[in-house]
Coordinates of C-alpha atoms in Angstrom, one line a residue:
Chain A
V192 CA -3.3 94.1 69.8
F193 CA -4.0 90.0 70.3
A194 CA -0.7 87.8 70.9
Y195 CA -0.6 84.4 68.7
E196 CA 2.4 81.9 68.5
R197 CA 3.6 79.0 66.6
P198 CA 6.4 77.3 65.8
V199 CA 7.2 76.9 62.4
G200 CA 6.4 73.9 60.7
F201 CA 8.5 71.0 59.8
E202 CA 6.9 70.8 56.1
D203 CA 6.3 74.6 55.8
V204 CA 9.8 75.3 53.8
D205 CA 10.5 75.2 50.7
A206 CA 13.6 74.3 48.7
A207 CA 15.3 77.4 49.4
G208 CA 15.2 76.2 52.7
I209 CA 13.1 78.9 54.5
V210 CA 9.5 79.2 54.9
F211 CA 7.3 79.3 51.2
F212 CA 5.8 82.9 51.7
S213 CA 2.5 81.6 51.1
R214 CA 2.6 79.4 54.6
F215 CA 2.8 83.2 56.2
F216 CA -0.6 83.8 54.8
G217 CA -1.9 80.7 56.5
Y218 CA -0.2 81.7 60.1
C219 CA -1.7 85.2 59.4
H220 CA -5.2 83.1 59.6
E221 CA -4.6 81.0 62.5
A222 CA -4.0 83.8 64.2
M223 CA -7.4 85.4 63.0
E224 CA -9.2 81.8 64.4
A225 CA -7.3 82.1 67.7
M226 CA -8.5 85.6 67.6
L227 CA -11.9 84.7 67.2
A228 CA -12.3 81.8 70.1
P229 CA -13.8 83.7 72.4
L230 CA -17.4 83.1 69.9
D231 CA -19.3 80.7 70.7
G232 CA -17.8 77.6 69.2
G233 CA -15.3 79.8 67.8
Y234 CA -14.4 80.4 64.7
A235 CA -14.9 77.0 63.6
R236 CA -19.0 76.9 64.3
L237 CA -19.2 80.1 62.7
I238 CA -18.2 78.2 60.0
V239 CA -19.7 75.2 59.9
T240 CA -22.8 75.7 61.8
R241 CA -23.5 79.5 60.9
K242 CA -22.4 79.0 57.0
L243 CA -20.5 82.6 57.6
G244 CA -17.1 83.1 56.9
L245 CA -14.7 85.8 56.5
P246 CA -12.6 85.1 52.8
A247 CA -9.8 87.8 52.0
V248 CA -10.7 90.1 49.6
H249 CA -7.2 92.3 49.6
V250 CA -3.8 91.0 51.2
E251 CA -0.5 93.0 51.2
A252 CA 2.5 91.8 52.9
D253 CA 6.1 93.4 53.3
F254 CA 9.0 90.2 54.4
R255 CA 12.0 91.2 55.9
S256 CA 13.5 88.5 57.0
P257 CA 13.4 84.5 56.2
L258 CA 11.8 82.0 58.8
R259 CA 13.3 78.4 59.4
F260 CA 12.3 75.3 61.1
G261 CA 13.1 75.8 64.6
D262 CA 12.1 78.9 64.7
V263 CA 8.8 80.6 66.8
V264 CA 7.2 83.4 65.3
R265 CA 5.2 85.8 67.5
I266 CA 1.9 87.0 65.7
E267 CA 0.4 90.3 67.1
T268 CA -3.0 91.0 65.5
T269 CA -4.4 94.3 64.9
V270 CA -7.8 95.4 64.0
E271 CA -7.5 98.3 61.8
R272 CA -10.7 99.0 60.1
L273 CA -14.0 97.4 61.7
G274 CA -16.8 98.3 58.9
T275 CA -20.2 97.6 58.4
S276 CA -19.1 93.6 56.6
S277 CA -15.2 94.4 56.3
V278 CA -12.3 93.6 58.5
A279 CA -8.8 95.3 57.8
L280 CA -6.5 93.5 60.1
R281 CA -2.6 94.2 60.7
F282 CA -0.5 91.2 61.4
D283 CA 3.2 91.5 63.0
L284 CA 5.1 89.1 62.9
A285 CA 8.9 89.0 64.8
R286 CA 10.8 85.9 65.9
G287 CA 12.3 87.6 69.3
A288 CA 13.1 90.9 69.0
D289 CA 13.4 90.3 65.1
A290 CA 10.8 91.9 63.0
I291 CA 10.0 89.2 60.1
A292 CA 7.1 90.8 58.2
T293 CA 3.8 93.0 58.0
I294 CA 1.0 91.6 56.7
R295 CA -2.6 93.2 56.0
H296 CA -5.8 91.2 55.1
V297 CA -8.5 92.7 54.0
V298 CA -11.6 90.1 55.1
V299 CA -15.4 90.4 54.3
L300 CA -18.0 88.7 56.5
T301 CA -19.6 86.5 53.4
N302 CA -22.6 84.2 54.0
L303 CA -20.9 80.9 52.5
E304 CA -24.1 79.9 50.9
T305 CA -24.9 82.2 48.2
M306 CA -21.0 84.1 48.8
R307 CA -22.4 87.4 49.1
S308 CA -21.3 90.1 51.8
A309 CA -23.2 90.4 55.1
P310 CA -23.3 92.3 58.1
L311 CA -20.9 91.5 60.8
P312 CA -22.8 89.9 63.5
D313 CA -22.8 91.4 66.5
D314 CA -20.8 88.6 68.5
V315 CA -18.4 89.2 66.2
R316 CA -17.9 92.6 65.9
A317 CA -17.6 93.1 69.6
V318 CA -14.9 90.4 69.6
L319 CA -13.2 92.0 67.0
A320 CA -13.3 95.1 68.6
R321 CA -11.6 94.1 71.6
H322 CA -8.4 94.2 69.7
A323 CA -9.3 97.2 67.6
A324 CA -6.3 99.9 67.0
T325 CA -6.5 103.1 69.6
T326 CA -5.1 105.8 67.6
Chain B
V165 CA 2.9 87.8 29.3
F166 CA 2.9 84.6 30.0
A167 CA 0.4 82.6 30.5
Y168 CA -0.1 79.5 32.5
E169 CA -3.5 77.5 33.2
R170 CA -3.4 74.4 35.7
P171 CA -6.5 73.0 38.1
V172 CA -7.4 73.4 41.2
G173 CA -6.2 70.9 43.5
F174 CA -8.4 68.4 45.3
E175 CA -6.8 69.9 48.8
D176 CA -6.5 73.7 47.7
V177 CA -9.4 73.9 49.2
D178 CA -10.6 75.0 52.9
A179 CA -13.4 74.7 55.3
A180 CA -15.4 77.2 53.7
G181 CA -15.5 75.3 50.4
I182 CA -13.6 77.3 48.4
V183 CA -9.3 77.4 47.1
F184 CA -7.7 78.6 50.5
F185 CA -6.5 82.3 49.2
S186 CA -2.6 81.3 50.3
R187 CA -2.9 78.9 47.9
F188 CA -3.3 81.7 44.8
F189 CA 0.2 82.4 46.0
G190 CA 1.5 79.2 45.6
Y191 CA -0.2 79.4 42.0
C192 CA 1.4 82.2 40.9
H193 CA 4.6 81.0 42.2
E194 CA 4.3 77.9 39.8
A195 CA 3.5 80.5 37.0
M196 CA 6.8 81.9 38.0
E197 CA 8.7 78.2 37.6
A198 CA 7.0 78.1 34.3
M199 CA 8.2 81.2 33.2
L200 CA 11.9 80.2 34.2
A201 CA 11.8 77.3 32.1
P202 CA 13.9 78.3 29.7
L203 CA 16.6 78.6 32.4
D204 CA 19.1 75.4 31.4
G205 CA 18.4 73.4 34.1
G206 CA 15.1 75.4 34.8
Y207 CA 14.0 77.6 37.8
A208 CA 14.9 74.2 40.0
R209 CA 18.7 74.2 38.8
L210 CA 18.7 77.6 39.6
I211 CA 17.9 77.5 43.4
V212 CA 19.3 73.5 43.3
T213 CA 22.8 74.1 41.4
R214 CA 23.5 77.7 41.6
K215 CA 21.6 78.4 44.9
L216 CA 19.8 81.6 43.6
G217 CA 16.2 81.8 44.6
L218 CA 13.4 84.8 43.6
P219 CA 11.8 84.8 47.5
A220 CA 9.0 87.4 47.2
V221 CA 9.8 91.0 49.4
H222 CA 6.4 92.0 48.9
V223 CA 3.2 90.5 47.9
E224 CA -0.2 92.3 47.1
A225 CA -3.0 90.7 46.1
D226 CA -7.1 91.6 44.8
F227 CA -9.6 88.7 45.4
R228 CA -12.6 89.3 43.1
S229 CA -14.2 85.9 42.8
P230 CA -13.8 82.3 44.2
L231 CA -12.0 79.4 43.0
R232 CA -13.7 75.9 43.5
F233 CA -12.5 72.3 43.2
G234 CA -13.4 71.9 39.1
D235 CA -12.2 75.1 37.7
V236 CA -9.1 75.6 35.9
V237 CA -7.1 78.7 36.7
R238 CA -5.3 80.7 34.1
I239 CA -2.5 82.8 34.9
E240 CA -1.1 85.5 32.7
T241 CA 2.1 86.6 33.9
T242 CA 3.7 90.4 33.4
V243 CA 7.0 91.7 34.3
E244 CA 6.0 94.9 35.8
R245 CA 9.6 95.9 36.5
L246 CA 13.2 94.5 36.1
G247 CA 15.8 96.4 38.5
T248 CA 19.4 95.4 39.2
S249 CA 18.5 92.9 41.5
S250 CA 14.4 93.0 42.0
V251 CA 11.7 92.1 40.1
A252 CA 8.0 93.1 40.1
L253 CA 5.3 90.4 38.8
R254 CA 2.3 91.2 38.0
F255 CA 0.1 87.9 37.9
D256 CA -4.1 88.2 36.3
L257 CA -5.8 84.9 37.4
A258 CA -9.2 84.2 35.0
R259 CA -11.0 81.1 34.9
G260 CA -12.6 81.7 31.3
A261 CA -13.9 85.1 31.1
D262 CA -14.5 85.8 34.4
A263 CA -11.3 87.5 36.4
I264 CA -10.6 85.5 39.8
A265 CA -7.5 88.3 41.3
T266 CA -5.1 90.4 40.8
I267 CA -1.5 89.4 42.4
R268 CA 1.7 91.2 42.3
H269 CA 5.0 89.7 43.6
V270 CA 7.9 91.8 44.2
V271 CA 10.9 88.9 44.4
V272 CA 14.7 89.7 44.7
L273 CA 17.2 87.7 43.4
T274 CA 19.0 86.3 46.6
N275 CA 22.3 84.2 47.5
L276 CA 20.7 81.3 49.0
E277 CA 23.9 80.9 50.9
T278 CA 24.5 84.3 52.5
M279 CA 20.8 85.0 51.7
R280 CA 21.9 88.6 50.2
S281 CA 20.6 89.8 47.3
A282 CA 22.7 89.9 44.0
P283 CA 21.9 91.0 40.4
L284 CA 19.7 89.3 38.4
P285 CA 22.3 86.6 36.0
D286 CA 22.1 87.5 32.2
D287 CA 20.6 84.9 31.5
V288 CA 17.8 85.0 34.2
R289 CA 17.0 88.7 33.2
A290 CA 17.0 87.5 29.7
V291 CA 14.2 85.1 30.2
L292 CA 12.3 87.7 32.6
A293 CA 12.8 90.8 29.9
R294 CA 10.7 88.6 27.0
H295 CA 7.7 88.7 29.5
A296 CA 8.2 92.5 30.4
A297 CA 4.9 94.9 29.8
T298 CA 5.2 97.4 27.1
T299 CA 4.1 100.5 27.5
Chain C
V202 CA -1.6 50.7 34.6
F203 CA -1.8 54.0 34.1
A204 CA 1.6 56.3 33.6
Y205 CA 1.3 60.3 35.4
E206 CA 4.0 62.4 35.6
R207 CA 4.5 65.9 37.8
P208 CA 7.6 67.3 38.8
V209 CA 8.2 67.9 42.4
G210 CA 6.7 71.2 43.8
F211 CA 8.8 73.8 45.6
E212 CA 7.2 73.8 48.2
D213 CA 6.4 70.0 48.4
V214 CA 10.6 69.5 50.5
D215 CA 10.5 69.3 54.3
A216 CA 12.9 70.9 56.8
A217 CA 15.3 68.0 55.9
G218 CA 15.7 68.9 52.5
I219 CA 13.4 65.9 51.1
V220 CA 9.9 65.7 49.7
F221 CA 7.8 65.3 52.9
F222 CA 6.0 61.7 53.5
S223 CA 3.0 63.0 53.0
R224 CA 3.1 64.8 49.9
F225 CA 3.5 61.0 48.0
F226 CA 0.0 60.6 48.9
G227 CA -1.0 63.4 47.2
Y228 CA 0.8 63.0 43.9
C229 CA -0.6 59.3 44.3
H230 CA -4.0 61.1 44.3
E231 CA -3.4 63.1 41.8
A232 CA -2.6 60.1 39.7
M233 CA -5.7 58.4 40.6
E234 CA -7.9 61.8 39.4
A235 CA -5.5 61.6 36.2
M236 CA -6.8 57.8 35.6
L237 CA -10.5 59.2 36.1
A238 CA -10.0 62.1 33.5
P239 CA -12.0 60.3 30.9
L240 CA -15.2 60.2 33.2
D241 CA -17.8 62.8 31.9
G242 CA -16.3 66.0 33.4
G243 CA -13.8 64.3 35.3
Y244 CA -13.1 63.3 38.9
A245 CA -13.9 67.3 39.9
R246 CA -17.6 66.4 38.3
L247 CA -17.9 62.9 40.4
I248 CA -17.2 65.3 43.6
V249 CA -18.7 68.0 42.8
T250 CA -21.8 67.6 41.5
R251 CA -22.2 63.4 41.8
K252 CA -21.6 64.0 45.3
L253 CA -19.3 61.0 45.2
G254 CA -16.1 60.5 46.5
L255 CA -13.2 57.7 46.6
P256 CA -11.8 58.7 50.7
A257 CA -9.1 56.1 51.9
V258 CA -9.8 53.5 53.6
H259 CA -6.4 51.8 54.1
V260 CA -3.2 52.7 52.9
E261 CA 0.2 51.2 52.9
A262 CA 3.8 52.9 51.6
D263 CA 6.9 51.6 51.0
F264 CA 10.1 54.4 50.6
R265 CA 12.9 53.4 49.1
S266 CA 14.3 56.6 47.9
P267 CA 14.0 60.6 48.6
L268 CA 12.9 62.6 46.0
R269 CA 14.1 66.1 45.7
F270 CA 12.9 69.4 44.0
G271 CA 14.1 69.4 40.8
D272 CA 12.9 65.5 40.1
V273 CA 10.2 64.7 37.9
V274 CA 8.2 61.7 39.5
R275 CA 6.3 58.9 37.3
I276 CA 3.8 57.4 38.8
E277 CA 2.3 54.0 37.6
T278 CA -0.8 53.3 39.0
T279 CA -2.6 49.8 38.7
V280 CA -5.6 48.5 39.8
E281 CA -5.4 45.3 41.9
R282 CA -8.6 44.9 43.0
L283 CA -12.1 45.8 42.1
G284 CA -14.6 45.2 44.7
T285 CA -18.6 46.4 44.6
S286 CA -17.9 49.2 46.3
S287 CA -14.1 49.3 47.0
V288 CA -11.0 49.5 44.7
A289 CA -7.2 48.6 45.5
L290 CA -4.9 50.9 44.0
R291 CA -0.6 50.5 43.7
F292 CA 1.1 53.3 42.9
D293 CA 4.8 52.9 41.5
L294 CA 7.0 55.7 41.8
A295 CA 10.0 56.0 39.9
R296 CA 12.7 58.8 39.1
G297 CA 14.1 57.7 35.9
A298 CA 15.4 54.3 36.5
D299 CA 15.3 54.6 40.3
A300 CA 12.2 52.7 42.5
I301 CA 11.4 55.9 44.9
A302 CA 8.1 54.1 46.2
T303 CA 5.1 51.6 46.4
I304 CA 2.0 53.1 47.9
R305 CA -1.4 51.0 48.0
H306 CA -4.4 52.6 48.9
V307 CA -7.9 50.9 49.6
V308 CA -10.0 53.6 48.8
V309 CA -13.9 53.0 49.1
L310 CA -17.0 54.6 46.8
T311 CA -18.6 57.0 49.5
N312 CA -22.1 59.5 49.3
L313 CA -20.8 62.8 50.3
E314 CA -23.9 63.5 51.5
T315 CA -24.5 60.6 54.1
M316 CA -20.6 59.4 53.9
R317 CA -21.9 55.5 53.5
S318 CA -20.7 53.4 51.1
A319 CA -22.1 52.9 47.7
P320 CA -21.5 50.7 44.7
L321 CA -19.2 51.6 42.3
P322 CA -21.1 53.8 39.5
D323 CA -20.6 51.9 35.9
D324 CA -18.7 54.4 34.6
V325 CA -16.2 54.8 37.0
R326 CA -15.6 50.9 36.9
A327 CA -15.4 50.7 33.3
V328 CA -12.7 53.1 33.6
L329 CA -11.1 51.8 36.5
A330 CA -11.2 48.1 34.8
R331 CA -8.9 49.9 31.6
H332 CA -6.3 49.6 34.4
A333 CA -7.1 46.6 36.4
A334 CA -4.1 44.2 37.3
T335 CA -3.7 41.5 34.8
T336 CA -2.8 37.7 36.6
Chain D
V37 CA 2.1 56.5 75.5
F38 CA 2.4 60.0 74.5
A39 CA -0.9 62.2 73.8
Y40 CA -1.2 64.7 71.6
E41 CA -4.0 67.1 70.9
R42 CA -4.0 69.2 67.9
P43 CA -7.2 71.1 65.9
V44 CA -8.5 70.5 62.7
G45 CA -6.9 73.4 60.2
F46 CA -9.1 75.1 58.5
E47 CA -7.0 74.4 55.4
D48 CA -6.7 71.0 55.9
V49 CA -10.1 69.8 54.2
D50 CA -10.5 68.8 50.6
A51 CA -13.2 68.9 48.0
A52 CA -15.2 66.3 49.8
G53 CA -15.6 68.7 53.1
I54 CA -13.1 66.1 55.1
V55 CA -9.7 66.3 56.4
F56 CA -7.5 65.1 53.2
F57 CA -5.8 61.5 53.7
S58 CA -3.0 62.5 53.9
R59 CA -2.9 65.4 56.2
F60 CA -3.0 62.6 58.9
F61 CA 0.3 61.7 58.4
G62 CA 1.8 65.5 59.1
Y63 CA -0.6 65.4 62.4
C64 CA 1.2 62.1 63.1
H65 CA 4.6 63.5 62.1
E66 CA 3.5 66.5 64.8
A67 CA 2.5 64.0 67.1
M68 CA 6.3 62.6 66.9
E69 CA 8.3 66.3 67.0
A70 CA 5.9 66.9 70.4
M71 CA 6.9 63.0 72.2
L72 CA 10.9 64.3 71.0
A73 CA 10.5 68.0 72.3
P74 CA 12.9 66.6 75.8
L75 CA 15.3 66.7 73.2
D76 CA 17.8 69.5 74.6
G77 CA 16.6 72.3 71.6
G78 CA 13.9 69.5 70.4
Y79 CA 13.0 68.0 67.2
A80 CA 13.9 71.5 65.4
R81 CA 17.9 71.3 66.5
L82 CA 18.2 67.4 65.7
I83 CA 17.7 68.1 62.4
V84 CA 19.2 71.5 61.8
T85 CA 22.1 71.7 63.6
R86 CA 22.9 67.9 64.0
K87 CA 22.3 67.2 60.8
L88 CA 20.2 64.2 61.7
G89 CA 16.5 63.2 61.1
L90 CA 13.7 60.3 61.0
P91 CA 12.4 59.6 57.5
A92 CA 9.8 57.2 57.2
V93 CA 10.4 54.0 55.3
H94 CA 7.4 52.5 55.8
V95 CA 3.6 54.0 56.5
E96 CA 0.6 52.0 56.7
A97 CA -2.9 53.5 58.0
D98 CA -6.2 52.5 58.9
F99 CA -8.8 55.0 58.2
R100 CA -12.4 54.5 60.2
S101 CA -13.6 57.9 60.7
P102 CA -13.4 60.9 59.0
L103 CA -12.5 64.2 60.8
R104 CA -13.5 67.5 59.3
F105 CA -12.9 71.6 60.7
G106 CA -14.3 71.8 64.3
D107 CA -12.6 68.7 65.4
V108 CA -10.1 68.2 67.9
V109 CA -8.0 65.3 67.1
R110 CA -6.5 63.3 70.1
I111 CA -2.8 61.4 68.8
E112 CA -1.5 58.5 70.9
T113 CA 2.2 57.7 69.7
T114 CA 3.6 54.3 71.6
V115 CA 6.8 53.1 70.2
E116 CA 6.1 49.7 69.2
R117 CA 9.9 48.8 68.3
L118 CA 13.0 50.6 69.3
G119 CA 15.7 48.7 67.1
T120 CA 19.2 50.1 66.6
S121 CA 18.6 52.6 63.9
S122 CA 14.7 51.9 63.1
V123 CA 11.8 53.0 65.1
A124 CA 8.3 51.2 64.7
L125 CA 5.9 54.2 65.6
R126 CA 2.5 53.2 66.2
F127 CA -0.5 56.3 66.4
D128 CA -4.0 55.8 67.8
L129 CA -6.2 58.9 66.3
A130 CA -9.4 59.5 68.2
R131 CA -11.8 62.5 68.4
G132 CA -13.4 62.2 71.9
A133 CA -14.8 58.4 72.5
D134 CA -14.4 57.7 68.4
A135 CA -11.7 55.8 67.1
I136 CA -10.7 57.8 63.5
A137 CA -7.7 56.3 62.9
T138 CA -5.1 53.2 63.3
I139 CA -1.3 54.7 61.3
R140 CA 2.3 53.4 61.7
H141 CA 5.2 55.1 60.5
V142 CA 8.7 53.0 60.7
V143 CA 11.1 55.6 60.6
V144 CA 15.2 55.1 60.4
L145 CA 17.6 57.6 62.2
T146 CA 19.4 58.9 59.0
N147 CA 22.3 61.7 58.8
L148 CA 20.8 63.7 56.8
E149 CA 24.3 65.1 54.8
T150 CA 24.5 61.6 53.1
M151 CA 21.4 60.3 54.0
R152 CA 22.7 57.0 55.5
S153 CA 21.0 55.3 58.1
A154 CA 23.0 55.7 61.6
P155 CA 22.5 54.0 65.0
L156 CA 19.6 56.3 66.7
P157 CA 22.0 58.8 69.5
D158 CA 21.4 57.9 72.9
D159 CA 19.3 60.7 73.9
V160 CA 17.0 60.0 70.9
R161 CA 16.7 56.4 72.3
A162 CA 16.3 57.1 75.6
V163 CA 13.4 59.8 74.7
L164 CA 11.6 57.3 72.6
A165 CA 11.9 54.2 75.0
R166 CA 9.5 56.4 77.5
H167 CA 6.7 55.6 75.2
A168 CA 7.7 51.9 74.5
A169 CA 4.8 49.6 74.3
T170 CA 4.7 47.4 77.2
T171 CA 3.7 43.5 76.9

């Protein structure tokens, strides 16, 4: 499990006064980027220099409680499945002891020039394996 | 089925050069707002004056093909289930003949002052019923 | 003068309940894109195919009145100055009869591959000239 | 001078491949929030509990060099003028030794319930005074 915390952004709320639901996916993406920071050059070098990305092909989310400005959200990321090209990630979002949401992303290692899937490079696989769910 | 079209926004792409996946949910929310435009004062009056909203409690998405700046996305919205308070919406996103994504939102009619669920008001139910899936 | 209207987006407000000030610049950018729609392929083809852009080098804004969800903003765009590479645009934002903001962007025609300025292509210049301030 | 650093967000770029210019203002707003963190409860409590905000009434920006994903931007914030209700802030943005932008915001202490200006509370004034320009 990889833990990441971030405050709700001032501009992340919607006209209902709560964090707009799509922002949760951006928060989870940040958690994934932070988890991949041990890569040489981090996630940014993967994207910019190596031209490899991890776009989502499937997303599921259960929202239990809203977030508001002033809240700090803690995201625990677990690698639920590590395939040849695809990775299933679970993000458990909480504010203190309150469960906020459970979000799952399936992402696929993709060559950004051809937009085709490719096997996970060894260094990416190794970082992800550190956070694999233990059963 | 309710059809809504919008061009990809200039700032909707990410550093991988494709529309950031969380933006798809915002596009679907726009489609829902457009579907609810026949309400007196539209969705905005529901939120601002009546203090009722439709926050998502569950989201699922399958992404088949990326969107890029210059694309126009067509979203067909179907009301798959119309409960007492909750509504299951399916959004089929396409670019011309290409399927882009299938996204489902379960939203719950919520009193924004108490953040408790409430039965769908008759006018909201009536608008949604026009777009109910026929089986 | 080129007129463009758009409703405030549900997710454009901030935790103070008003449209976050940075969104105004995005609205103005949309107005510029709409003004350039007569280009063959529109602004999108300029960016994507011709690899030419109009990044801002200078921005000024005076905000007079806030926008809220439910408002529709009307943006009148005037080309105040049309240089060799640079263009000075003024955007007058209003909600009905209420002045909301006056915003100025100076943008420079830029080759997106070299990030160097270049003379405005004739077709871009011609479209902009239609909306030049008359003195 | 108050220093704040943040990486460019994955979704902050536009279809030209550089950070969308409006995002710079959000970055500066974050710097202001960080500067105000010493307030009891921080900027969030000012907004949420005390119902006081600091909306911008005037903005000026000179953009010198683009930011890209992978960059870390350093923002030095200076309080250039501290009035009864209004505050002039200057933000100098840099990436390493490269000047990126100089941005000025004039913000006004505003009662968010009445949307009227009010004198800066003593605690807010005291925090801002620590970062006043010395001449």
